[in-house]
Coordinates of C-alpha atoms and ligand atoms in Angstrom, one line a residue:
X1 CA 91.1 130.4 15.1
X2 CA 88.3 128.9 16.7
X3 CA 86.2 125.8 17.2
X4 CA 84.1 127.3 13.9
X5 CA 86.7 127.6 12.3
X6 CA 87.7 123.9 12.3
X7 CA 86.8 121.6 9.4
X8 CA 87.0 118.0 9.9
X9 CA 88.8 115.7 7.9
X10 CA 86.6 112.5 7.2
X11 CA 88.6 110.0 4.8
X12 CA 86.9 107.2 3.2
X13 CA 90.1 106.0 1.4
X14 CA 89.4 102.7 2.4
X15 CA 85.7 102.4 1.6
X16 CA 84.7 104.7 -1.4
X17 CA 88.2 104.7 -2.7
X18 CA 88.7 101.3 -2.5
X19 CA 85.2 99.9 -3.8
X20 CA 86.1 101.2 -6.6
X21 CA 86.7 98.3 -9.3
X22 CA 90.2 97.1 -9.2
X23 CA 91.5 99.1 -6.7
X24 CA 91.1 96.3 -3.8
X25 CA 93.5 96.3 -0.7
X26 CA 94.7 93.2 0.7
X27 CA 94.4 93.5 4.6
X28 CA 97.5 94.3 5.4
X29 CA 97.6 97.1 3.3
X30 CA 94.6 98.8 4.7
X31 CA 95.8 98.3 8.0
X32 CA 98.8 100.1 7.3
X33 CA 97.2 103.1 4.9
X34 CA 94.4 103.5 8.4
X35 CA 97.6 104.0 10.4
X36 CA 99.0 106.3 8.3
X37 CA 95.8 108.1 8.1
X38 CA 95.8 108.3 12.1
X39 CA 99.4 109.6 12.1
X40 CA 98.6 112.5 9.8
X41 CA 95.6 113.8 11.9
X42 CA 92.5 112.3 9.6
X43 CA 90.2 113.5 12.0
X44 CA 87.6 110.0 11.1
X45 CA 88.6 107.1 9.0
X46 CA 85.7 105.8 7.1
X47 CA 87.3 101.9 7.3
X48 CA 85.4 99.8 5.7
X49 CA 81.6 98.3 4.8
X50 CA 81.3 95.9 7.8
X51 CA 78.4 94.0 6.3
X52 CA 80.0 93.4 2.4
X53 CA 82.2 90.8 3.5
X54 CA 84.4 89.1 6.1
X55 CA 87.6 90.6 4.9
X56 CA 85.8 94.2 5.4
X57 CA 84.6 93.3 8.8
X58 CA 88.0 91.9 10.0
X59 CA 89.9 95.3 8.6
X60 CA 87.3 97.3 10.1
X61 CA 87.7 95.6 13.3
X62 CA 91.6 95.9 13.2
X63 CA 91.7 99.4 12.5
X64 CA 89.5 100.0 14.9
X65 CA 91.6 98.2 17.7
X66 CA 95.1 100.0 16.3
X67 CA 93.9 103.4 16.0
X68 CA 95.5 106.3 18.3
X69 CA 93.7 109.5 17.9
X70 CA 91.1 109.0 14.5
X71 CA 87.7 107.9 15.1
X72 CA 87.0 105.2 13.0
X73 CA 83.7 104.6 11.3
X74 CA 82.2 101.8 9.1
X75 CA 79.5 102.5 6.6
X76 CA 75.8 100.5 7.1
X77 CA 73.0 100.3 4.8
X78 CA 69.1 101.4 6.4
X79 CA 68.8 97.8 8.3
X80 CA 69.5 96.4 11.4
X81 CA 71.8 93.6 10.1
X82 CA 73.7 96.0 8.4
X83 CA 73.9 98.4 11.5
X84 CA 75.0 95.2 13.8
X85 CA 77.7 94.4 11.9
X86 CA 79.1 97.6 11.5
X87 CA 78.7 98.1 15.2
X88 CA 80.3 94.5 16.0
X89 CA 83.5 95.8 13.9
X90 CA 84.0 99.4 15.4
X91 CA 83.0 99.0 19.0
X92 CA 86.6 98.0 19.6
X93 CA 87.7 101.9 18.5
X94 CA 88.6 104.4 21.2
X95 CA 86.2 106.0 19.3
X96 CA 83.8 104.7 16.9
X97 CA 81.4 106.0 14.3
X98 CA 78.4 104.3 12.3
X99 CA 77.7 105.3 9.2
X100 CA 73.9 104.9 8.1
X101 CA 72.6 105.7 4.5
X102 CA 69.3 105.4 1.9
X103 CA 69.0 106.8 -1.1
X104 CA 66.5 110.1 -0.8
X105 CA 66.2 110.9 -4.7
X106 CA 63.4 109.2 -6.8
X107 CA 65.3 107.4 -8.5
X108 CA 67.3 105.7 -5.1
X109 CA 63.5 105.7 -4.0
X110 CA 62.6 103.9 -6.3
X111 CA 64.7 100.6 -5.8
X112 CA 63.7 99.8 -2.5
X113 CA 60.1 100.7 -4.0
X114 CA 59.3 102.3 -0.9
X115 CA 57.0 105.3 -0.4
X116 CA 58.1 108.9 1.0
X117 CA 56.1 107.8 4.3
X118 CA 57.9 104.4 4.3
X119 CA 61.2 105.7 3.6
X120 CA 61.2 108.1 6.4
X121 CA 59.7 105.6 9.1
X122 CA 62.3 103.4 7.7
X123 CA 65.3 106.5 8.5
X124 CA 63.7 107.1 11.6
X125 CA 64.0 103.2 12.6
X126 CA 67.8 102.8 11.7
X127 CA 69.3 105.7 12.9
X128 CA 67.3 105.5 16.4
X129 CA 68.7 101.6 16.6
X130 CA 72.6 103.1 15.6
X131 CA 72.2 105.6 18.0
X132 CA 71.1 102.7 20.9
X133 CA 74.4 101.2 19.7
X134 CA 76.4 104.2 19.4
X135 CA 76.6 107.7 20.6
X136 CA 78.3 109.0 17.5
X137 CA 76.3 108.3 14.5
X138 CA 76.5 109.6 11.2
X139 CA 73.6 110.0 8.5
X140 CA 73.7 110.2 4.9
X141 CA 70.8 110.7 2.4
X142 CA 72.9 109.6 -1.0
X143 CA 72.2 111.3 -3.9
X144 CA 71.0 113.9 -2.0
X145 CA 71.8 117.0 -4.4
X146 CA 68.9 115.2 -6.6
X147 CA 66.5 114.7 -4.0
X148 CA 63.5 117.2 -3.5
X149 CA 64.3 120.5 -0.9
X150 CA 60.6 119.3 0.8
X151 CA 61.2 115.4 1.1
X152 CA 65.4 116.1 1.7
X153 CA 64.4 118.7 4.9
X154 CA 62.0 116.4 6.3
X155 CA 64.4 113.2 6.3
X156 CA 67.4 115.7 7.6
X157 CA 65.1 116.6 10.3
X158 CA 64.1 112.6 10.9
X159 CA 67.5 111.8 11.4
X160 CA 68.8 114.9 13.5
X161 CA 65.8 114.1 16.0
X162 CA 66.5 110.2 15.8
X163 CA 70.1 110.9 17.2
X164 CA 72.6 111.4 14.1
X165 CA 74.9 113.7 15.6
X166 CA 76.5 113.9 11.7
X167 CA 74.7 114.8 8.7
X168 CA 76.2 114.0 4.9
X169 CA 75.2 115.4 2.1
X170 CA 76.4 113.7 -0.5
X171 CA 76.5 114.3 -4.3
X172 CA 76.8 110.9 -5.3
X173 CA 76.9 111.2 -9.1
X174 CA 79.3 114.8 -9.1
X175 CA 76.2 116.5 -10.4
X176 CA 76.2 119.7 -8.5
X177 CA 78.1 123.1 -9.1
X178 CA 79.6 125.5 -6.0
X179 CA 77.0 127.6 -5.8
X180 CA 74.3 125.3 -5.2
X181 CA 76.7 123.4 -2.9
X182 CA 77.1 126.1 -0.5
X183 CA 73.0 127.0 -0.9
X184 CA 72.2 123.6 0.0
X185 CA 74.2 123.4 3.0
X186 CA 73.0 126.9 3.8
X187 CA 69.5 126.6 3.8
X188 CA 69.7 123.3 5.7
X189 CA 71.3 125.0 8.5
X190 CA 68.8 127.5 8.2
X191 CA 65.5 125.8 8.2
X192 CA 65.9 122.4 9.6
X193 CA 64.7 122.4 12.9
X194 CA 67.7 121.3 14.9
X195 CA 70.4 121.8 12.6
X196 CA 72.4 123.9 14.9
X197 CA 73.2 121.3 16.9
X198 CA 74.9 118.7 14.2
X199 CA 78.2 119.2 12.1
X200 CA 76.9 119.1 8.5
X201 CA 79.3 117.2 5.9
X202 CA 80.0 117.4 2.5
X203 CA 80.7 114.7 0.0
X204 CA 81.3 115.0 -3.6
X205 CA 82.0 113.2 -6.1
X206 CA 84.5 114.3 -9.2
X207 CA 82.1 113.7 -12.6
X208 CA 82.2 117.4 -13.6
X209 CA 85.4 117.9 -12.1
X210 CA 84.1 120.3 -9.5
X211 CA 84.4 118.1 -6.6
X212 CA 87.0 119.8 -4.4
X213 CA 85.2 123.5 -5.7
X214 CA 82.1 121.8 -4.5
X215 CA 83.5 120.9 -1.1
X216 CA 85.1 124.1 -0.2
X217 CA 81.7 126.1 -1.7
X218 CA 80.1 123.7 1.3
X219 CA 82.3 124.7 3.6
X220 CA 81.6 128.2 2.8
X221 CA 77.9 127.5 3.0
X222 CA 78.4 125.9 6.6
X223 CA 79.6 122.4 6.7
X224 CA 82.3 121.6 9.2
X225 CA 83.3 118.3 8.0
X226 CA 84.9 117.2 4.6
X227 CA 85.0 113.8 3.2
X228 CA 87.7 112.8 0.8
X229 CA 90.1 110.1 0.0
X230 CA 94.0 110.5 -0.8
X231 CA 94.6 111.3 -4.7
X232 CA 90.5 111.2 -4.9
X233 CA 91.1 107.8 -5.4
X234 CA 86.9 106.2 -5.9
X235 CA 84.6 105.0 -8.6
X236 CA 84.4 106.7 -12.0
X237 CA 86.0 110.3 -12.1
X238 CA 86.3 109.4 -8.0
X239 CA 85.9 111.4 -5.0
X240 CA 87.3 114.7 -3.6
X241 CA 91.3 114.2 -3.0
X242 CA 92.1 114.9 0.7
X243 CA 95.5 117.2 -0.3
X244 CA 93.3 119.4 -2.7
X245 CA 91.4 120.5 -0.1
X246 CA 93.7 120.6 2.5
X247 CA 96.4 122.5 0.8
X248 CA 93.1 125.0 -0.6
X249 CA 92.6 126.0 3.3
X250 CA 96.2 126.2 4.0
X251 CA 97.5 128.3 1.2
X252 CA 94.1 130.4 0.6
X253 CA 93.6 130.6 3.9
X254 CA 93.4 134.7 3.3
X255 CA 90.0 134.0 1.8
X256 CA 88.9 130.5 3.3
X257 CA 89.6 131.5 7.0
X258 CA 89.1 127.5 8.2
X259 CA 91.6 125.2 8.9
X260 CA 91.9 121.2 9.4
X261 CA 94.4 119.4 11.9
X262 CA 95.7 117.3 8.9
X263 CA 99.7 117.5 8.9
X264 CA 100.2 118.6 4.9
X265 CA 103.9 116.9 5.4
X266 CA 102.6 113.5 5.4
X267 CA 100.8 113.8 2.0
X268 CA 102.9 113.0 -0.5
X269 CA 104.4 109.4 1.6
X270 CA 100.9 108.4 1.8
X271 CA 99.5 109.5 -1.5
X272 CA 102.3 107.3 -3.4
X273 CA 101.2 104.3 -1.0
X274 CA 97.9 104.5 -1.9
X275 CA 98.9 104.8 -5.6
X276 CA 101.1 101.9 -5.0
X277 CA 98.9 99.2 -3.0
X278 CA 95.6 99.9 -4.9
X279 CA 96.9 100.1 -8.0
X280 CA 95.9 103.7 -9.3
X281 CA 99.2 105.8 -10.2
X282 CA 98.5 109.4 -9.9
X283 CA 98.3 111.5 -13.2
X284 CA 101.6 113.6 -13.7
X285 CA 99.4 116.5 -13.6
X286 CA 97.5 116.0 -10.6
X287 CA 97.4 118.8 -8.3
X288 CA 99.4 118.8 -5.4
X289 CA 100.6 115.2 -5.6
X290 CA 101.3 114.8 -9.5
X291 CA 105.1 114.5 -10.7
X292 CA 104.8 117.6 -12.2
X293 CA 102.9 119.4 -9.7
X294 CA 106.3 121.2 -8.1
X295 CA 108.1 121.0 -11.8
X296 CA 109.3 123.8 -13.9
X297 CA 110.0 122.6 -17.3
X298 CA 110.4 125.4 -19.4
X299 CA 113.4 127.8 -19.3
X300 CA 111.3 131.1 -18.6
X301 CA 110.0 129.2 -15.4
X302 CA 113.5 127.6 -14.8
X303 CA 115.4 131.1 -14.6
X304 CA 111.9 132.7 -12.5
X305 CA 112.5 130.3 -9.9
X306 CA 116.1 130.7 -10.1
X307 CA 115.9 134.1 -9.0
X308 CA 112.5 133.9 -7.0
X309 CA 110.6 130.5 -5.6
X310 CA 107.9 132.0 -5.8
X311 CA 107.6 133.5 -9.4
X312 CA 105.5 130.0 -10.3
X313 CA 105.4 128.2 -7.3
X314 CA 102.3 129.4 -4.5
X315 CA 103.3 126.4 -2.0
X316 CA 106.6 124.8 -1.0
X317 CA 107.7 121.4 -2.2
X318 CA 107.9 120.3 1.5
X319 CA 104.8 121.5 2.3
X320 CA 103.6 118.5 1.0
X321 CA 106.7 116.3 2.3
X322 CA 108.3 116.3 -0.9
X323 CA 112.2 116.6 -0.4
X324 CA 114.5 116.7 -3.0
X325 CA 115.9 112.8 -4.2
X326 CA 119.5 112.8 -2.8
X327 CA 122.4 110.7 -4.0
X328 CA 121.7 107.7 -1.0
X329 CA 125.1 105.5 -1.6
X330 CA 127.0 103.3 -3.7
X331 CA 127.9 99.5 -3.8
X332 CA 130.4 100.0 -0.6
X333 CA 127.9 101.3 1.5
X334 CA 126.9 99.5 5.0
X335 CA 123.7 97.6 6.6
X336 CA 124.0 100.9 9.5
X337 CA 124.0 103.1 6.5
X338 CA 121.6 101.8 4.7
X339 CA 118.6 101.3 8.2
X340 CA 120.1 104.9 8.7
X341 CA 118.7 106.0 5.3
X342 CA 115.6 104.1 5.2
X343 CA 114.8 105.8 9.2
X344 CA 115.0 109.4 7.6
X345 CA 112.5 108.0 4.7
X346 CA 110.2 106.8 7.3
X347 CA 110.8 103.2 7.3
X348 CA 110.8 101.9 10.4
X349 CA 112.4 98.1 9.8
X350 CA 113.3 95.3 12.0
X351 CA 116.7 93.2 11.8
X352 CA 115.6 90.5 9.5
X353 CA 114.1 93.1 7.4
X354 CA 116.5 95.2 7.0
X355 CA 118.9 91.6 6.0
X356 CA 116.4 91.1 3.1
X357 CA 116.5 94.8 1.8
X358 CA 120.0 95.0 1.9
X359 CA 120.7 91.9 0.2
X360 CA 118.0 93.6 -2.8
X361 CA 119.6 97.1 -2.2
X362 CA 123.5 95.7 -2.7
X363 CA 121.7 93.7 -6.1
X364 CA 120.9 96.9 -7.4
X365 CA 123.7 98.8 -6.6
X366 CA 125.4 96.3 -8.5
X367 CA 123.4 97.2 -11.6
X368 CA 122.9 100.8 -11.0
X369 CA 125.6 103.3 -10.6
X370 CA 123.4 105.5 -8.4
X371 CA 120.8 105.1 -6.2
X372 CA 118.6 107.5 -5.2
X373 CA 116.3 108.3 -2.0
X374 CA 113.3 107.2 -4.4
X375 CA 115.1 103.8 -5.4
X376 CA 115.1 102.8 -2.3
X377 CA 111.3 103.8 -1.7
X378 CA 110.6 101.5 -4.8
X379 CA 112.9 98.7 -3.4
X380 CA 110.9 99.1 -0.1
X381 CA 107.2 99.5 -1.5
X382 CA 107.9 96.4 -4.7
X383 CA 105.6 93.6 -3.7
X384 CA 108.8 90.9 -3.9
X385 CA 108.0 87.7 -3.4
X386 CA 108.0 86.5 0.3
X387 CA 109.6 83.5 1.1
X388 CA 106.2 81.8 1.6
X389 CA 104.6 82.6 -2.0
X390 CA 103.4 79.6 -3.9
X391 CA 104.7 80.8 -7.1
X392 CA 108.3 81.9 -7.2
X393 CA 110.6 83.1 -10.4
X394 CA 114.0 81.4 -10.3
X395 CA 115.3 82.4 -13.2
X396 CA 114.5 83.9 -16.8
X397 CA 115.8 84.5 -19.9
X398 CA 114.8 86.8 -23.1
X399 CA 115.6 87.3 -26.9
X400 CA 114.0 89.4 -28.7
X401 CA 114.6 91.8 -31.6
X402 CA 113.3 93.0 -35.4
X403 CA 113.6 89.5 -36.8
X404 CA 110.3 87.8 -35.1
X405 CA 108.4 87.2 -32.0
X406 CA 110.1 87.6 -28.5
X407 CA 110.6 84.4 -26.5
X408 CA 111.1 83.5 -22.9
X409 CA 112.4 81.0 -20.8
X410 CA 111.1 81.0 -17.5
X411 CA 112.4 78.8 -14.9
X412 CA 109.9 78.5 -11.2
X413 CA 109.2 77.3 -8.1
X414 CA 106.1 76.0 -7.7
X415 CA 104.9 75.0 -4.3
X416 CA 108.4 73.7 -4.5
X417 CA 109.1 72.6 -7.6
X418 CA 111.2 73.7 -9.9
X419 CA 109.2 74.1 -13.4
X420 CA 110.3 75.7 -16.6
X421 CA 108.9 76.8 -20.1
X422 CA 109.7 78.7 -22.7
X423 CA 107.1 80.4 -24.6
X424 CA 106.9 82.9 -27.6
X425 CA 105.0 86.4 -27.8
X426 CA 104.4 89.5 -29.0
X427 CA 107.5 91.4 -27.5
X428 CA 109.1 90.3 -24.3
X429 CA 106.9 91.0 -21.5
X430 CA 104.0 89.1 -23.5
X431 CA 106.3 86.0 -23.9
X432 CA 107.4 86.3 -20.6
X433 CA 103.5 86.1 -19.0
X434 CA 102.8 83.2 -21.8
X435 CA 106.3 80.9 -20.1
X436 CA 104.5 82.0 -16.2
X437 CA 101.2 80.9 -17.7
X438 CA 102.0 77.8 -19.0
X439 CA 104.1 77.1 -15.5
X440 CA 101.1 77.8 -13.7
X441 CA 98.0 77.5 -16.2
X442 CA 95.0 80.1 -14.9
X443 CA 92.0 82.0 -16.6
X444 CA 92.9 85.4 -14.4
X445 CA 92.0 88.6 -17.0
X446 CA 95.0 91.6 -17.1
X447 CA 93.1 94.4 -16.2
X448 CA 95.9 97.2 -16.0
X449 CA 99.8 96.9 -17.0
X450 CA 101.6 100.0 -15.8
X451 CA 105.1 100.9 -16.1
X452 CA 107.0 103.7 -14.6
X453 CA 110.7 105.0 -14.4
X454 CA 111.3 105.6 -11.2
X455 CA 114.5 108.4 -11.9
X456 CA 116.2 109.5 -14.6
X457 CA 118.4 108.0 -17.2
X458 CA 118.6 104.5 -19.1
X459 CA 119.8 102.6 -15.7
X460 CA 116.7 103.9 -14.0
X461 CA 114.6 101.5 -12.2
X462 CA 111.3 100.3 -13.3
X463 CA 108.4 99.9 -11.0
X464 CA 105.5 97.7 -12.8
X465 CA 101.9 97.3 -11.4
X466 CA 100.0 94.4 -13.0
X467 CA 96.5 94.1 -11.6
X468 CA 94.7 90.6 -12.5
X469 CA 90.3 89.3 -12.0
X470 CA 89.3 86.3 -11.9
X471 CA 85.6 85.3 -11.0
X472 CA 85.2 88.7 -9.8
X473 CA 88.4 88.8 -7.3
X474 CA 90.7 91.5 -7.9
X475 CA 94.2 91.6 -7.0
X476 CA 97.4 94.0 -7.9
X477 CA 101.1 93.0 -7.8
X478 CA 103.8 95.2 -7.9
X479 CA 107.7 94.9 -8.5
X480 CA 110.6 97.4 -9.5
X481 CA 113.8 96.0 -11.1
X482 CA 116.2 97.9 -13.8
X483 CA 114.9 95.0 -16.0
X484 CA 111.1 96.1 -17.1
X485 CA 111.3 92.7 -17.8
X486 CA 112.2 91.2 -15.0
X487 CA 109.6 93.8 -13.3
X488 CA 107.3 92.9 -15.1
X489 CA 107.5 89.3 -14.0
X490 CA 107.5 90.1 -11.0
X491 CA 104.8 91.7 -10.7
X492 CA 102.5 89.8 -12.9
X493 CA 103.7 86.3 -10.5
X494 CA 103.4 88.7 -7.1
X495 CA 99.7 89.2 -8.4
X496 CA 98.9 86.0 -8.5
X497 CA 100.6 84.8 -5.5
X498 CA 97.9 87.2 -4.4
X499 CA 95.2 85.6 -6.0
X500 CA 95.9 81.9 -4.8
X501 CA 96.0 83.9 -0.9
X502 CA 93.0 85.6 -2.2
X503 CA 91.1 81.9 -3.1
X504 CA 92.6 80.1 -0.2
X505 CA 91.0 82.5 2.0
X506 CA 87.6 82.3 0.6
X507 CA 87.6 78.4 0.1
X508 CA 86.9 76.2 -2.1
X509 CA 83.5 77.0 -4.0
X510 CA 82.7 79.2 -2.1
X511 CA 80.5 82.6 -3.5
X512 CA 83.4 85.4 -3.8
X513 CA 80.8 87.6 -4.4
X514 CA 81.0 91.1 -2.1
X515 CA 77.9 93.0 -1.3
X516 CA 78.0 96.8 -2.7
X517 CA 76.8 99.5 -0.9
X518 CA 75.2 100.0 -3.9
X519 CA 72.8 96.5 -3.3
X520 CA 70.1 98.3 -1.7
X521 CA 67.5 96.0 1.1
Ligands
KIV601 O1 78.5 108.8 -2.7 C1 77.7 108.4 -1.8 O2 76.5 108.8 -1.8 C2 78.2 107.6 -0.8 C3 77.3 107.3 0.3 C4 77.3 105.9 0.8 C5 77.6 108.3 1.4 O3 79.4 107.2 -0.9
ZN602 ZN1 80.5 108.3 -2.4

């Protein structure tokens, strides 16, 4: 294998993924996807839009200080306030990257309403100042796949001879196929004047559902750097999903000869905390990461894989750093048992941690007979309240059956003191959010109620995701419990305990409003 050979892994998780509506990150939890990005080998980290906010600017700044080995980039429109800001947040990375895009196609062209002549002085301008900034800058002409071959050669060459040492081509609405993918990239290398000397990059976008075909066909055309987030989390049918392509070179390696530095064991830990914090649960049928992507149902598969693994199955389960979910312990099981167990599941906690989980864990081994490796990874990733949220459940009660509406009794702390209501609805968990509403009145919209079982049987944990707007801020709460009920609570109050964080940061009256990438100046 040589240098040639080597594909770059560019992950923009935390900037394509999570523009996407609804699936917001609250700081923290960006900080800690970037470092789990870093410890799997993501070669760059797309961390943030510098310039849309102050909470994107502070996360891109953050990551940038933490990270170990990823260089981290943030994303800057074609101006020079955009490119400042992006360079004031990743100057602090061992190694940082701007990101500097316009849109080439007419129709991008056309809202700026500049001409081709003005466009290009306009690329030449921005990527010459990134590149006084930086030394490692990154072009992209978006949309280009809809762009003209003429006017998309001449801005390529514009931006190699400015100083982009990186040149994206991105399909921005998931319109291409493979075939043109690899021409594109081919010909660029071919007859750009300078091409030879920049990694080309591919990024897709999943509206025909060819996006991971369409990066690989790139690859095969020539580009040397993929960019991806985990599950393809990103707006509309979202972007190419980092394990699909990785696991692609890996396992087809016979006929793909490139390889990435990504470590495939780390997928599955972070693709279920991405599905968890932004509030996207991965389809049971997504490749590589899905529930049922390592399943064999049906008894013809069952006694295959009996005899042979691989009958059905072309890649190993822990390939992807999915193990088996073992029997953990029982009711009579100790705190060193229990930090013992969560240090093999990667969980890394600190004494008064690991009080509070085993105060939750010796709750639900109280109300579950057995608990499982993934109980405890629910118990560990359910956003329980801290002992600082303003909005607390202390208690609650349901009925409900055939004969009428549910009703609900919730009892609360808020801001330390203790309210309660009871309210009626249709079935418990509506009456229970009608009790928490009329405990703490607010006009925040349910955008997504999600439930999921987190083993087997009628004792199984549930882990609930509610995610909640109001004027335009987004946040997601999470919570498991063997009650769905009582999960469900949860995680409806832990959302907006996160909106109230979310509206205390931003002040009063101020303009919540986020600039999109999309807002072209
Ligand atoms: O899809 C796209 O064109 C983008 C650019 C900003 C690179 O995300
Ligand atoms: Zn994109």
């Amino acid at each position: 294998m040589t240098d040639q050979d080597r594909v770059f892994i560019f992950d923009t998780t935390l900037r394509d993924g999570e523009q996407s509506p609804g699936a917001t990150m609250t700081h923290e939890e960006k900080l800690e996807i970037a470092g789990l990005l870093d410890e799997m080998g993501v070669d760059i980290i797309e961390a943030g839009f510098p310039i849309a906010s102050e909470g994107d600017f502070n996360a891109v700044s953050e990551i940038a200080k933490n990270a170990q080995t990823s260089v981290i980039c943030g994303l800057a429109r074609a101006n020079i306030g955009d490119i400042d800001r992006c360079w004031e947040a990743v100057r602090h990375a061992r190694q940082p990257r701007i990101h500097t895009f316009i849109g080439t196609s007419p129709l991008h062209r056309a809202i700026p309403n500049l001409t081709m002549d003005e466009m290009a002085e306009r690329i030449h301008d921005t990527v010459t100042h990134a590149r006084n900034l930086c030394d490692n800058v990154q072009w992209s002409p978006m949309d280009a796949t809809r762009t003209e071959w003429d006017y998309l050669a001449r801005v390529v060459e514009i931006a190699i001879k400015a100083g982009a040492s990186t040149i994206n081509i991105p399909d921005t609405v998931g319109y291409t196929a493979p075939v043109e993918s690899a021409d594109l990239i081919k010909r660029l290398i071919a007859e750009v004047p300078g091409a030879e000397d920049v990694i080309f990059a591919t990024h897709c976008h999943n509206d025909l559902g060819m996006a991971t075909a369409n990066s690989l066909a790139a690859v095969a055309g020539g580009a040397r750097q993929i960019e991806c987030t985990i599950n393809g989390l990103g707006e509309r049918a979202g972007n190419t999903a980092l394990e699909e392509v990785v696991m692609a070179l890996k396992v087809r390696h016979d006929i793909m000869p490139w390889h990435t530095q990504v470590d495939a064991t780390k997928i599955m830990n972070i693709s279920r905390r991405v599905a968890t914090v932004s509030g996207f649960p991965v389809q049971f049928n997504k490749a590589i990461v899905g529930k049922n992507a390592f399943a064999h149902e049906s008894g013809i598969h069952q006694d295959g894989m009996l005899k042979n693994a691989e009958t059905f199955e072309i890649m190993r389960p822990e390939d992807v750093g999915l193990t088996a979910s073992n029997l953990v312990m029982g009711k009579h099981s100790g705190r060193a048992a229990l930090r013992d167990k969560l240090t093999q599941l990667g969980y890394d906690v600190g004494d008064n941690q690991l009080k509070d989980i085993f105060v939750r864990f010796k709750e639900l081994a109280d109300r579950k007979k057995e608990v499982y490796d993934d109980d405890l990874i629910a118990l560990m990733r359910a956003g329980e309240d801290a002992e600082n949220d303003r909005l607390q459940i202390v208690s609650m009660k349901v009925v409900c059956g055939t004969g009428g509406p549910a009703e609900a009794t919730v009892e609360m702390e808020v801001d330390g003191a203790d309210i309660t209501e009871t309210a009626s609805g249709d079935g418990p968990v509506d009456a229970a959010f009608k009790a928490i509403r009329a405990i703490h009145p607010n006009e925040a919209h349910l955008q997504l109620y999600q439930v999921h079982a987190v083993t087997e049987g009628t004792d199984a944990q549930a882990t609930v995701s509610v995610r909640l707007e109001e004027d335009g801020m987004i946040a997601t709460g999470q919570s498991a419990n063997t009650d769905t009920v009582v999960a469900s609570a949860k995680a409806y109050v832990n959302a907006l305990n996160r909106l109230l964080v979310r509206r205390d940061k931003a002040g009063p009256g101020s303009d919540t409003r986020e600039i999109s990438y999309k807002d072209v100046s």
